[in-house]
JSON list of C-alpha atoms in Angstrom, two decimals:
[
{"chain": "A", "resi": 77, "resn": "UNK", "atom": "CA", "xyz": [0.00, 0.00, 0.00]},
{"chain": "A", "resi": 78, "resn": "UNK", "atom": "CA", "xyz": [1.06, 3.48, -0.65]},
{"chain": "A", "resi": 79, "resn": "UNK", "atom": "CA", "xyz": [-0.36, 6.38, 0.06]},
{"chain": "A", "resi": 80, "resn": "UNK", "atom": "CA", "xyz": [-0.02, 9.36, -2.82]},
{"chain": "A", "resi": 81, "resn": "UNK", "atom": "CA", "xyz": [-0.41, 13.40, -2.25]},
{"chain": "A", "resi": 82, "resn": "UNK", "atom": "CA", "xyz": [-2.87, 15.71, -3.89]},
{"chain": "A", "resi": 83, "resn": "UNK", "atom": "CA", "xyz": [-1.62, 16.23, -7.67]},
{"chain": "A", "resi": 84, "resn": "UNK", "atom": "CA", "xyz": [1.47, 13.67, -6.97]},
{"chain": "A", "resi": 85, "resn": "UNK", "atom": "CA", "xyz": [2.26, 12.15, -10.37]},
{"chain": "A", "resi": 86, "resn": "UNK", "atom": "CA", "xyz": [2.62, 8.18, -10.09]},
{"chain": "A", "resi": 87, "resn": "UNK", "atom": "CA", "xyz": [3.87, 7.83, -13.76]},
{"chain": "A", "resi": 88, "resn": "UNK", "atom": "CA", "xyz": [4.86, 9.89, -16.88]},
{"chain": "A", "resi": 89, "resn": "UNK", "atom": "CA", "xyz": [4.32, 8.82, -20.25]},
{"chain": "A", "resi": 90, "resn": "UNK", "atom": "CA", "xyz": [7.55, 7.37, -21.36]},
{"chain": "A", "resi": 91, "resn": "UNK", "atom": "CA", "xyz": [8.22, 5.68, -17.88]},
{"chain": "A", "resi": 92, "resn": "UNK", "atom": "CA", "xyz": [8.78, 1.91, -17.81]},
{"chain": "A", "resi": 93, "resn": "UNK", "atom": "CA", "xyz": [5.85, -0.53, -16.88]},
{"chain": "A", "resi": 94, "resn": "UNK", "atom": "CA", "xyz": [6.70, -2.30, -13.23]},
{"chain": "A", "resi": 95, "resn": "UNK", "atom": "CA", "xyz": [3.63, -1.83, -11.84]},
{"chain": "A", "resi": 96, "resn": "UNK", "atom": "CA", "xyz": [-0.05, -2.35, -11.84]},
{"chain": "A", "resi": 97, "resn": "UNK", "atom": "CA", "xyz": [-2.16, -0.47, -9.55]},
{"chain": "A", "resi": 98, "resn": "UNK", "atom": "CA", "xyz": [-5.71, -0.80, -7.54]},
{"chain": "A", "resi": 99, "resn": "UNK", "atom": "CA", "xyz": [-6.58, 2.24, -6.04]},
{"chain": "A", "resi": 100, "resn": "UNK", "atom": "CA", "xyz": [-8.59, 1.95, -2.72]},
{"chain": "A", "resi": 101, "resn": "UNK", "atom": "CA", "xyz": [-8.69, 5.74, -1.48]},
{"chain": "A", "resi": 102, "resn": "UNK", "atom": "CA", "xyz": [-9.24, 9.12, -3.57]},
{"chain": "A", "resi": 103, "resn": "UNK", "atom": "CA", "xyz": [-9.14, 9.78, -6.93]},
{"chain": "A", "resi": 104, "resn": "UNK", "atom": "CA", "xyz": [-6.87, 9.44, -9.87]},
{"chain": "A", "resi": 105, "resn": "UNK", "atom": "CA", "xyz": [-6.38, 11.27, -13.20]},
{"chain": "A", "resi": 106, "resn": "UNK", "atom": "CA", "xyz": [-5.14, 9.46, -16.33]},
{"chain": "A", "resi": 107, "resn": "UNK", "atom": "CA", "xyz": [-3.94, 12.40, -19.27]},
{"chain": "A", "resi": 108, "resn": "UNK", "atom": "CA", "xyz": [-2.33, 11.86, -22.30]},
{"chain": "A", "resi": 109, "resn": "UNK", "atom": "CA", "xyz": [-0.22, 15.13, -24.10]},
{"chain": "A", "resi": 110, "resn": "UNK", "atom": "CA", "xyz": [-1.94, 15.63, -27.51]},
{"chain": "A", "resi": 111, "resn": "UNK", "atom": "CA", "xyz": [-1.05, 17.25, -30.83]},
{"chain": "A", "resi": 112, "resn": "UNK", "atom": "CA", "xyz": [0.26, 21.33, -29.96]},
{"chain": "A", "resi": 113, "resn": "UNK", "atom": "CA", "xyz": [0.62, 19.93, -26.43]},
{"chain": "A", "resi": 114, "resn": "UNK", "atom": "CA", "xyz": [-2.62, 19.84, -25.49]},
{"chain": "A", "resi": 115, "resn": "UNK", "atom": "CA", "xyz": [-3.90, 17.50, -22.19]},
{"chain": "A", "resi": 116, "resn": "UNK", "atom": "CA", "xyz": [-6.45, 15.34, -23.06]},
{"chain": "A", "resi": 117, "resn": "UNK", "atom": "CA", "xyz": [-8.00, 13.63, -19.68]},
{"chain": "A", "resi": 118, "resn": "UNK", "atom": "CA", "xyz": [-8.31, 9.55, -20.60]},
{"chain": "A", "resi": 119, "resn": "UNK", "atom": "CA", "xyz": [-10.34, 9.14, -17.29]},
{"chain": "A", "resi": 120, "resn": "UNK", "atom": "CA", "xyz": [-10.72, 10.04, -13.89]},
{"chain": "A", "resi": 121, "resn": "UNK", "atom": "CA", "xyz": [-10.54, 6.77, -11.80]},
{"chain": "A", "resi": 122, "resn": "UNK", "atom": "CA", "xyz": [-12.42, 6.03, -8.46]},
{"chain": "A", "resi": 123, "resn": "UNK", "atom": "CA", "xyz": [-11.66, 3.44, -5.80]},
{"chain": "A", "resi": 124, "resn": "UNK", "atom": "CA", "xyz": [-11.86, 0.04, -6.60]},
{"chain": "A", "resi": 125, "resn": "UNK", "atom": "CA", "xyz": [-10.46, 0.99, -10.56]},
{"chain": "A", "resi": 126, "resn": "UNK", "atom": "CA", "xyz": [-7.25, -1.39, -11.42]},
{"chain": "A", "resi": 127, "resn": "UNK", "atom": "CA", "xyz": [-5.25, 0.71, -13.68]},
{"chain": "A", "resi": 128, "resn": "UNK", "atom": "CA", "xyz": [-1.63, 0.39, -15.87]},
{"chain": "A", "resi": 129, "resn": "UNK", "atom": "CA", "xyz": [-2.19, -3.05, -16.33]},
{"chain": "A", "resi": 130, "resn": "UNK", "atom": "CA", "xyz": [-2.39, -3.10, -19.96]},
{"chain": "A", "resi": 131, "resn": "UNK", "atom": "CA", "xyz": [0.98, -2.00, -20.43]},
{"chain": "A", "resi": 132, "resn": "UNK", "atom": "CA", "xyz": [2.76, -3.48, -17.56]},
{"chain": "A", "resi": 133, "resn": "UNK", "atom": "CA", "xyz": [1.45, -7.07, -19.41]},
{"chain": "A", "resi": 134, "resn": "UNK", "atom": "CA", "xyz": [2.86, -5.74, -22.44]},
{"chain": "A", "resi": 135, "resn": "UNK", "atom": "CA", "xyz": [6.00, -4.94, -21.14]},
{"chain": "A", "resi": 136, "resn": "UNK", "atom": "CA", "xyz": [5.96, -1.22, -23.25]},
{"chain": "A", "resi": 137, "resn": "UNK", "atom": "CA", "xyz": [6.35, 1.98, -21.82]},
{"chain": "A", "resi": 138, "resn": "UNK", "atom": "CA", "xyz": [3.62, 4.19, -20.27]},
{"chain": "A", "resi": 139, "resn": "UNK", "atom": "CA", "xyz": [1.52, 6.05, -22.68]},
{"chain": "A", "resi": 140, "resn": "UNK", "atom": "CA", "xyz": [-0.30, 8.27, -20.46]},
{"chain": "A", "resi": 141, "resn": "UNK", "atom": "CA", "xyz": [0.39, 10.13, -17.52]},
{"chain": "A", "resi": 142, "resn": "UNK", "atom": "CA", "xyz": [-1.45, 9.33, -13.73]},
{"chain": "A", "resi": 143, "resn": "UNK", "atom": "CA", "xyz": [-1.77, 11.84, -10.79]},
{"chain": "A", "resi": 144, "resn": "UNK", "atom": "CA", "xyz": [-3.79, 11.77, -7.60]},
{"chain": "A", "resi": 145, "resn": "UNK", "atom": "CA", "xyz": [-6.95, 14.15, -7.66]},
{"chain": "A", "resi": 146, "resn": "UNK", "atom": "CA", "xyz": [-6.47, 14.35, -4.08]},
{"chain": "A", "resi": 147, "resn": "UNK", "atom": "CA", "xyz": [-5.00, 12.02, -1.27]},
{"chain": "A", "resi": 148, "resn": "UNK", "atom": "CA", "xyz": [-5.28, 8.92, -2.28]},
{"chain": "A", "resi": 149, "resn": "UNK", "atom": "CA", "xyz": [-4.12, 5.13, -1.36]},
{"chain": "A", "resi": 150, "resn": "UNK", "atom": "CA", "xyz": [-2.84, 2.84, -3.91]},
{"chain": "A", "resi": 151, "resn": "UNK", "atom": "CA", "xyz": [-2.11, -0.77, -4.13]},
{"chain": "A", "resi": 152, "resn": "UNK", "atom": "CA", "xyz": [1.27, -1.84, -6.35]},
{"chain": "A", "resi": 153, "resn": "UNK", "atom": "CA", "xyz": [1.64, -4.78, -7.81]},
{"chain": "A", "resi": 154, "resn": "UNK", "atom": "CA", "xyz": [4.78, -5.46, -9.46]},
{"chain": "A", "resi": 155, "resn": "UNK", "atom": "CA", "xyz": [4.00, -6.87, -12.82]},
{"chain": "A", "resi": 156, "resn": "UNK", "atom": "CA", "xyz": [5.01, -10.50, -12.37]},
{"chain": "A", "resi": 157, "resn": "UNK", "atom": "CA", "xyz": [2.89, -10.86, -9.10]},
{"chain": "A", "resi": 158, "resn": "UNK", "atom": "CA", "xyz": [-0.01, -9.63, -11.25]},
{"chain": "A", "resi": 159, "resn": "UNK", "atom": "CA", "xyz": [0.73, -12.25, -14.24]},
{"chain": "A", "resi": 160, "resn": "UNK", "atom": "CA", "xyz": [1.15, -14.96, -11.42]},
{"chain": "A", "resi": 161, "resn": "UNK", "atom": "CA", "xyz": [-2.15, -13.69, -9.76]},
{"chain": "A", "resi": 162, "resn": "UNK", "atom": "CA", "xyz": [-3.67, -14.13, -12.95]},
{"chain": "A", "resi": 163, "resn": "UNK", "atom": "CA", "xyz": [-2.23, -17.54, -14.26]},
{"chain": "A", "resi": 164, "resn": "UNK", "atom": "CA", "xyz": [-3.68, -18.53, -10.59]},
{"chain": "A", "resi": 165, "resn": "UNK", "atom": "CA", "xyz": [-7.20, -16.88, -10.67]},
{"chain": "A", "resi": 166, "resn": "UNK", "atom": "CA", "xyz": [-8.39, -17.15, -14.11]},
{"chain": "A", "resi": 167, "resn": "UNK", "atom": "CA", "xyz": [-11.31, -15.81, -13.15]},
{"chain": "A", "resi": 168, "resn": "UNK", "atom": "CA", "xyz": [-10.01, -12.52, -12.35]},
{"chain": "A", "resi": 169, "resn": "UNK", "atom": "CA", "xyz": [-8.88, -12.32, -16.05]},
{"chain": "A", "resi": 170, "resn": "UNK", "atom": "CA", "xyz": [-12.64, -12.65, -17.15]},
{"chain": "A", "resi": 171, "resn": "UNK", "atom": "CA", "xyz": [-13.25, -9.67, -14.60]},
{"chain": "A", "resi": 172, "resn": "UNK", "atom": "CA", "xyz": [-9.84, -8.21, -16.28]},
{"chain": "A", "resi": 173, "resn": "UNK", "atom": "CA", "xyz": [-11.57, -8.15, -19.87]},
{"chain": "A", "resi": 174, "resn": "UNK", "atom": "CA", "xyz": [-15.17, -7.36, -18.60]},
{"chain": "A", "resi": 175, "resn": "UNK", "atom": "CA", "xyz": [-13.26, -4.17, -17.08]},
{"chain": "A", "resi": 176, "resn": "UNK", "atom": "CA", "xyz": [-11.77, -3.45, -20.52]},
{"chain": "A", "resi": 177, "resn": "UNK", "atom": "CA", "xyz": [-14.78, -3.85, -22.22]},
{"chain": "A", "resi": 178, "resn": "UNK", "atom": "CA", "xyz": [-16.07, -0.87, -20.41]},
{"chain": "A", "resi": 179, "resn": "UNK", "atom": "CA", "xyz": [-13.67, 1.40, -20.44]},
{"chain": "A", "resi": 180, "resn": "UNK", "atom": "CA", "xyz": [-13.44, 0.74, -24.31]},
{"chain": "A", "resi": 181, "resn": "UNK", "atom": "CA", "xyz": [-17.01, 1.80, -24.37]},
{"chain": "A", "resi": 182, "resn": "UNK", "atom": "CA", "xyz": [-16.76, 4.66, -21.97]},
{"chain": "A", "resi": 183, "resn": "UNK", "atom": "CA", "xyz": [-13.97, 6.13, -24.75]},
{"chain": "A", "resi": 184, "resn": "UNK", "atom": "CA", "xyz": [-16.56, 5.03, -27.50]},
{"chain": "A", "resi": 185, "resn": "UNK", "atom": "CA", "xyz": [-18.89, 7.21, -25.78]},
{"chain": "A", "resi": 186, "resn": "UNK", "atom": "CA", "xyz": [-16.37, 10.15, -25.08]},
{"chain": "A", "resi": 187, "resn": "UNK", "atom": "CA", "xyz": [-15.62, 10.29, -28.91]},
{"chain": "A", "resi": 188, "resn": "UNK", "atom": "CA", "xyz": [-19.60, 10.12, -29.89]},
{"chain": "A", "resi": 189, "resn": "UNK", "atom": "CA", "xyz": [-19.93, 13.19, -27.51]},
{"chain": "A", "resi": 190, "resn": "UNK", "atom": "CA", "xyz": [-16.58, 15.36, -29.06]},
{"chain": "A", "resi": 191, "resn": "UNK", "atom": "CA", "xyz": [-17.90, 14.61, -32.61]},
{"chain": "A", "resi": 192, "resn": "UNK", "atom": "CA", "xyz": [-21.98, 14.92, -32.57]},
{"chain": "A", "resi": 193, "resn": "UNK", "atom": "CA", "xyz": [-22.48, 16.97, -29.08]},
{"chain": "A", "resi": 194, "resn": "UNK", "atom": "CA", "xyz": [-21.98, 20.38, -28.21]},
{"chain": "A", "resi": 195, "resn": "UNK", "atom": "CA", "xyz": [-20.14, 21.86, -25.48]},
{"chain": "A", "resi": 196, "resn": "UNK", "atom": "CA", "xyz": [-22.99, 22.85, -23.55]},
{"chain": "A", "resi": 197, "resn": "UNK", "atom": "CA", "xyz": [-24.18, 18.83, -23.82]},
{"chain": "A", "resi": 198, "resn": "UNK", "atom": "CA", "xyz": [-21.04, 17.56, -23.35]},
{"chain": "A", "resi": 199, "resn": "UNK", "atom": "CA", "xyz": [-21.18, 19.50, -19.93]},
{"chain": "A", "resi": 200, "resn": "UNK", "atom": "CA", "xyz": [-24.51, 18.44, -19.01]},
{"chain": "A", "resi": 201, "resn": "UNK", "atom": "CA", "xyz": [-23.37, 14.48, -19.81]},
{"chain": "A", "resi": 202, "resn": "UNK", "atom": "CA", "xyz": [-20.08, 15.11, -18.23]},
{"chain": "A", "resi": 203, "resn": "UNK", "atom": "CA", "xyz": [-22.35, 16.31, -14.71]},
{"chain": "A", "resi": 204, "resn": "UNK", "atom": "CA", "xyz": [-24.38, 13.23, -14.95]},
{"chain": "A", "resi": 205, "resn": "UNK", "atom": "CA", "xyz": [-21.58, 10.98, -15.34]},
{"chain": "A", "resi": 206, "resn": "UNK", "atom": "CA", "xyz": [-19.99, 12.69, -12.24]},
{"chain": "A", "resi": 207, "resn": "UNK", "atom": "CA", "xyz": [-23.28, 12.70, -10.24]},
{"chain": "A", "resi": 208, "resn": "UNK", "atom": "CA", "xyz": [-23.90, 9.23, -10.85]},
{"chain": "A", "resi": 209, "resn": "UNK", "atom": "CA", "xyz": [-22.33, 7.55, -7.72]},
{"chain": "A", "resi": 210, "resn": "UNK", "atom": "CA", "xyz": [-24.01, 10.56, -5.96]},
{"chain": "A", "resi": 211, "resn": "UNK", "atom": "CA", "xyz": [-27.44, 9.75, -4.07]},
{"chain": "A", "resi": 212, "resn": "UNK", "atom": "CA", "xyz": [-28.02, 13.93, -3.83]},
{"chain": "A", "resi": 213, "resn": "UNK", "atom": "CA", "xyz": [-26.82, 14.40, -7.23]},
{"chain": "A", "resi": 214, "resn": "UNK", "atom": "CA", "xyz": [-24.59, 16.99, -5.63]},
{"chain": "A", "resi": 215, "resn": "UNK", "atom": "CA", "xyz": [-21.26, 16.04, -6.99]},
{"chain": "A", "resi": 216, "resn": "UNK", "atom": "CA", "xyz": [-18.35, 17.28, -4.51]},
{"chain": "A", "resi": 217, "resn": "UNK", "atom": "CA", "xyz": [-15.41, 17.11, -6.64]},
{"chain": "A", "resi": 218, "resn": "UNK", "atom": "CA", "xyz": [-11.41, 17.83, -6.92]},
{"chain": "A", "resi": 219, "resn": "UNK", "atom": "CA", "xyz": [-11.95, 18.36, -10.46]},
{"chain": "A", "resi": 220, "resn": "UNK", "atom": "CA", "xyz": [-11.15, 22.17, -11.82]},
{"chain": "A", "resi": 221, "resn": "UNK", "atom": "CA", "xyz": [-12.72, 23.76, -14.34]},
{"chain": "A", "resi": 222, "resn": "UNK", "atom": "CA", "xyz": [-9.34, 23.41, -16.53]},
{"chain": "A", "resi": 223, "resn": "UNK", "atom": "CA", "xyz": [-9.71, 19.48, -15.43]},
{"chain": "A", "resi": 224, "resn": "UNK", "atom": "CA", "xyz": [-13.38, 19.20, -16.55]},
{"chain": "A", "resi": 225, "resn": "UNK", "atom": "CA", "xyz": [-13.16, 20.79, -19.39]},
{"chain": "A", "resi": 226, "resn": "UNK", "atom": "CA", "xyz": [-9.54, 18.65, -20.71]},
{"chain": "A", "resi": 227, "resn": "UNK", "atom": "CA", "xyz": [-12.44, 15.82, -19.98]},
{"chain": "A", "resi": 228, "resn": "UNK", "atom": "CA", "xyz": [-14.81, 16.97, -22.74]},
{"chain": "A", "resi": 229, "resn": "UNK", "atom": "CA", "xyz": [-12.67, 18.78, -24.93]},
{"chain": "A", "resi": 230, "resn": "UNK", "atom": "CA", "xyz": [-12.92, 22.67, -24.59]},
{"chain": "A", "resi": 231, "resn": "UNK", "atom": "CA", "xyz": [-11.24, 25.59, -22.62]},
{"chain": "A", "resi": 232, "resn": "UNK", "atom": "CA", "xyz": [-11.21, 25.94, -19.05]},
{"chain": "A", "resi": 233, "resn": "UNK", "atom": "CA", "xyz": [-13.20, 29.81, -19.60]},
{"chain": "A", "resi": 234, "resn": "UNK", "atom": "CA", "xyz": [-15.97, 27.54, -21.83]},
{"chain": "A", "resi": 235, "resn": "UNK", "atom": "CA", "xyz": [-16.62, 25.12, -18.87]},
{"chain": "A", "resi": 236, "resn": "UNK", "atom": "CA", "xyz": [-16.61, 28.05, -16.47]},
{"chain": "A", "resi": 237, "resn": "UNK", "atom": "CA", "xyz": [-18.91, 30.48, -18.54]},
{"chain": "A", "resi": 238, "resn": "UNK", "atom": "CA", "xyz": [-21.15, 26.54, -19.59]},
{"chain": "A", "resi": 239, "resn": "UNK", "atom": "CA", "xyz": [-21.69, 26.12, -15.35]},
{"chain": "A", "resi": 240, "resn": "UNK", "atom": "CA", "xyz": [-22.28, 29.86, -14.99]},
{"chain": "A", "resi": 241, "resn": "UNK", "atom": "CA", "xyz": [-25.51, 29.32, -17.24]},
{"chain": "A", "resi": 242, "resn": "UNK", "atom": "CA", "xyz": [-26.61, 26.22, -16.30]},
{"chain": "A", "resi": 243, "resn": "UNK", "atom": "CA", "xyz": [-26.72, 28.46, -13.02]},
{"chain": "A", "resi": 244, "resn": "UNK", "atom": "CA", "xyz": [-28.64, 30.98, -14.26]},
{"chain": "A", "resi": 245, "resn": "UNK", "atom": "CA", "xyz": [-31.20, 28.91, -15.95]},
{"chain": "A", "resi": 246, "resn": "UNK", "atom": "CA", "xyz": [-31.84, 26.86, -12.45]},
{"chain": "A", "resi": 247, "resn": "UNK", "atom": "CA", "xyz": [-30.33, 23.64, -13.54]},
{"chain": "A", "resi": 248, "resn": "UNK", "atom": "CA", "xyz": [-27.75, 23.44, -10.74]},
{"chain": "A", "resi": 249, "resn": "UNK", "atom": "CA", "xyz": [-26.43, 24.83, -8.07]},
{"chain": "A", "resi": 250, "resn": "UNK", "atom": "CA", "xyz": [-22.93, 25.94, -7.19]},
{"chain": "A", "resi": 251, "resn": "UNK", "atom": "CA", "xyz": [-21.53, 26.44, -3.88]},
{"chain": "A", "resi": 252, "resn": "UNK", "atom": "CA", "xyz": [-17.65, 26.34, -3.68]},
{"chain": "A", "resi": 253, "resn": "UNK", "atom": "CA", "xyz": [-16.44, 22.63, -5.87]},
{"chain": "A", "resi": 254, "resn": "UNK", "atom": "CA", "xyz": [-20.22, 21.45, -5.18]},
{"chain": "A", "resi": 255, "resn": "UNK", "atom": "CA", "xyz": [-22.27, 21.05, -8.10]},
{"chain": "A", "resi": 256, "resn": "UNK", "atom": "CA", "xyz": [-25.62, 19.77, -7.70]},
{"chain": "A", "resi": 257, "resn": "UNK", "atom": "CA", "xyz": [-27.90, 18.83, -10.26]},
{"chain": "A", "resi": 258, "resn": "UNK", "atom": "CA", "xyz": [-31.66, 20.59, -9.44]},
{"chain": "A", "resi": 259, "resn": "UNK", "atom": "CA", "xyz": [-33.25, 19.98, -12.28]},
{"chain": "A", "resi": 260, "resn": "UNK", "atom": "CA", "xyz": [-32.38, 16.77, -14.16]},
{"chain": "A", "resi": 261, "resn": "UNK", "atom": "CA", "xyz": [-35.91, 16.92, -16.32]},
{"chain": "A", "resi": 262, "resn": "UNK", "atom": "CA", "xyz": [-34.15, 20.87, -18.12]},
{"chain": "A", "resi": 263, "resn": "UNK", "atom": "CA", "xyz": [-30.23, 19.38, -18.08]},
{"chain": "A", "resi": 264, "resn": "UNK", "atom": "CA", "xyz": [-31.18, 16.15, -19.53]},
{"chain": "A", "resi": 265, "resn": "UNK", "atom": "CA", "xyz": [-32.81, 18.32, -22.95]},
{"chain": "A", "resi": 266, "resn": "UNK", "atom": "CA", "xyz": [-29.39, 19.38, -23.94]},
{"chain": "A", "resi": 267, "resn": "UNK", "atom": "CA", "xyz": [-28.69, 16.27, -24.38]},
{"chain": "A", "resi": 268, "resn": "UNK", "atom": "CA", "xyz": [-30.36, 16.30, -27.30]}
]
């Protein structure tokens, strides 16, 4: 177990793969640099999310980078412990693919929403997605704006000015990093 600080990278792209990780506490940010050095946010992973294990089996080098959201606690497993864990538990591989399978279709859906939605519905989907493991739909984050909006493709003023209107229109509320969704029915339309 190791425990990571608030925006303490765990791996640059580039880096060798050693190590596959579970993370139990926080949150962690997976970016990749694209063209004109733009970040591009891969995902944002919760507790419970394995991650780096595709190229630690492949034995290649990193291809994006991971930080910690916040404090978080990690699990390492050096590479070979994870092959060994699962030559032993084959059914973890089936879990292994199943949790492939979804994040393949997570960055199906990510590239659906940069190519046929909006900004302002790309926000609105992005605050759903967030406010999902959220009974209140108030969705307390570590996110910035600069982080939400590397997640759907668009300046940092565009997701600031996007939130300012939902505001204004009475879809959610702000108060300080909370966001809370008031009025699903009205976000939900620019969904189109």
């Amino acid at each position: 177990m190791q425990e990571v600080k608030k925006r303490q990278p765990l791996y640059l792209p580039g880096d060798p793969s050693r190590n596959v990780y579970l993370l139990t506490q926080g949150r962690i940010i997976l970016t990749n640099i694209g063209a004109g050095g733009k970040v591009v946010t891969v995902e944002i992973l919760e507790p419970g999310d394995v991650f780096g294990e595709l190229e630690a089996l492949e034995r290649v080098p990193r291809e994006t980078a991971a930080e910690a959201l916040g404090n978080a606690v990690i699990c390492v497993l050096p590479w070979k412990d994870f092959r060994h864990y699962l030559a032993k538990y084959p059914n973890i591989s089936l879990k292994l693919t199943q949790l492939i399978g979804l994040r393949l279709r997570r960055t199906h859906s990510r590239i659906e929403d940069l190519v046929c939605r909006t900004v302002a519905a790309r926000l609105a989907h992005l605050l759903f997605e967030l406010s999902q493991s959220e009974e209140s739909r108030g969705i307390r984050t570590t996110l910035t704006h600069q982080d939400l909006a590397n997640l759907i493709g668009c300046s940092r003023e565009t997701v600031s000015n996007g939130l300012g209107r939902f505001r204004n229109q009475g879809l959610i509320r702000l108060n300080g990093r909370t966001v809370t969704i008031v009025d699903e029915n009205g976000l939900s339309t620019l969904l189109g």
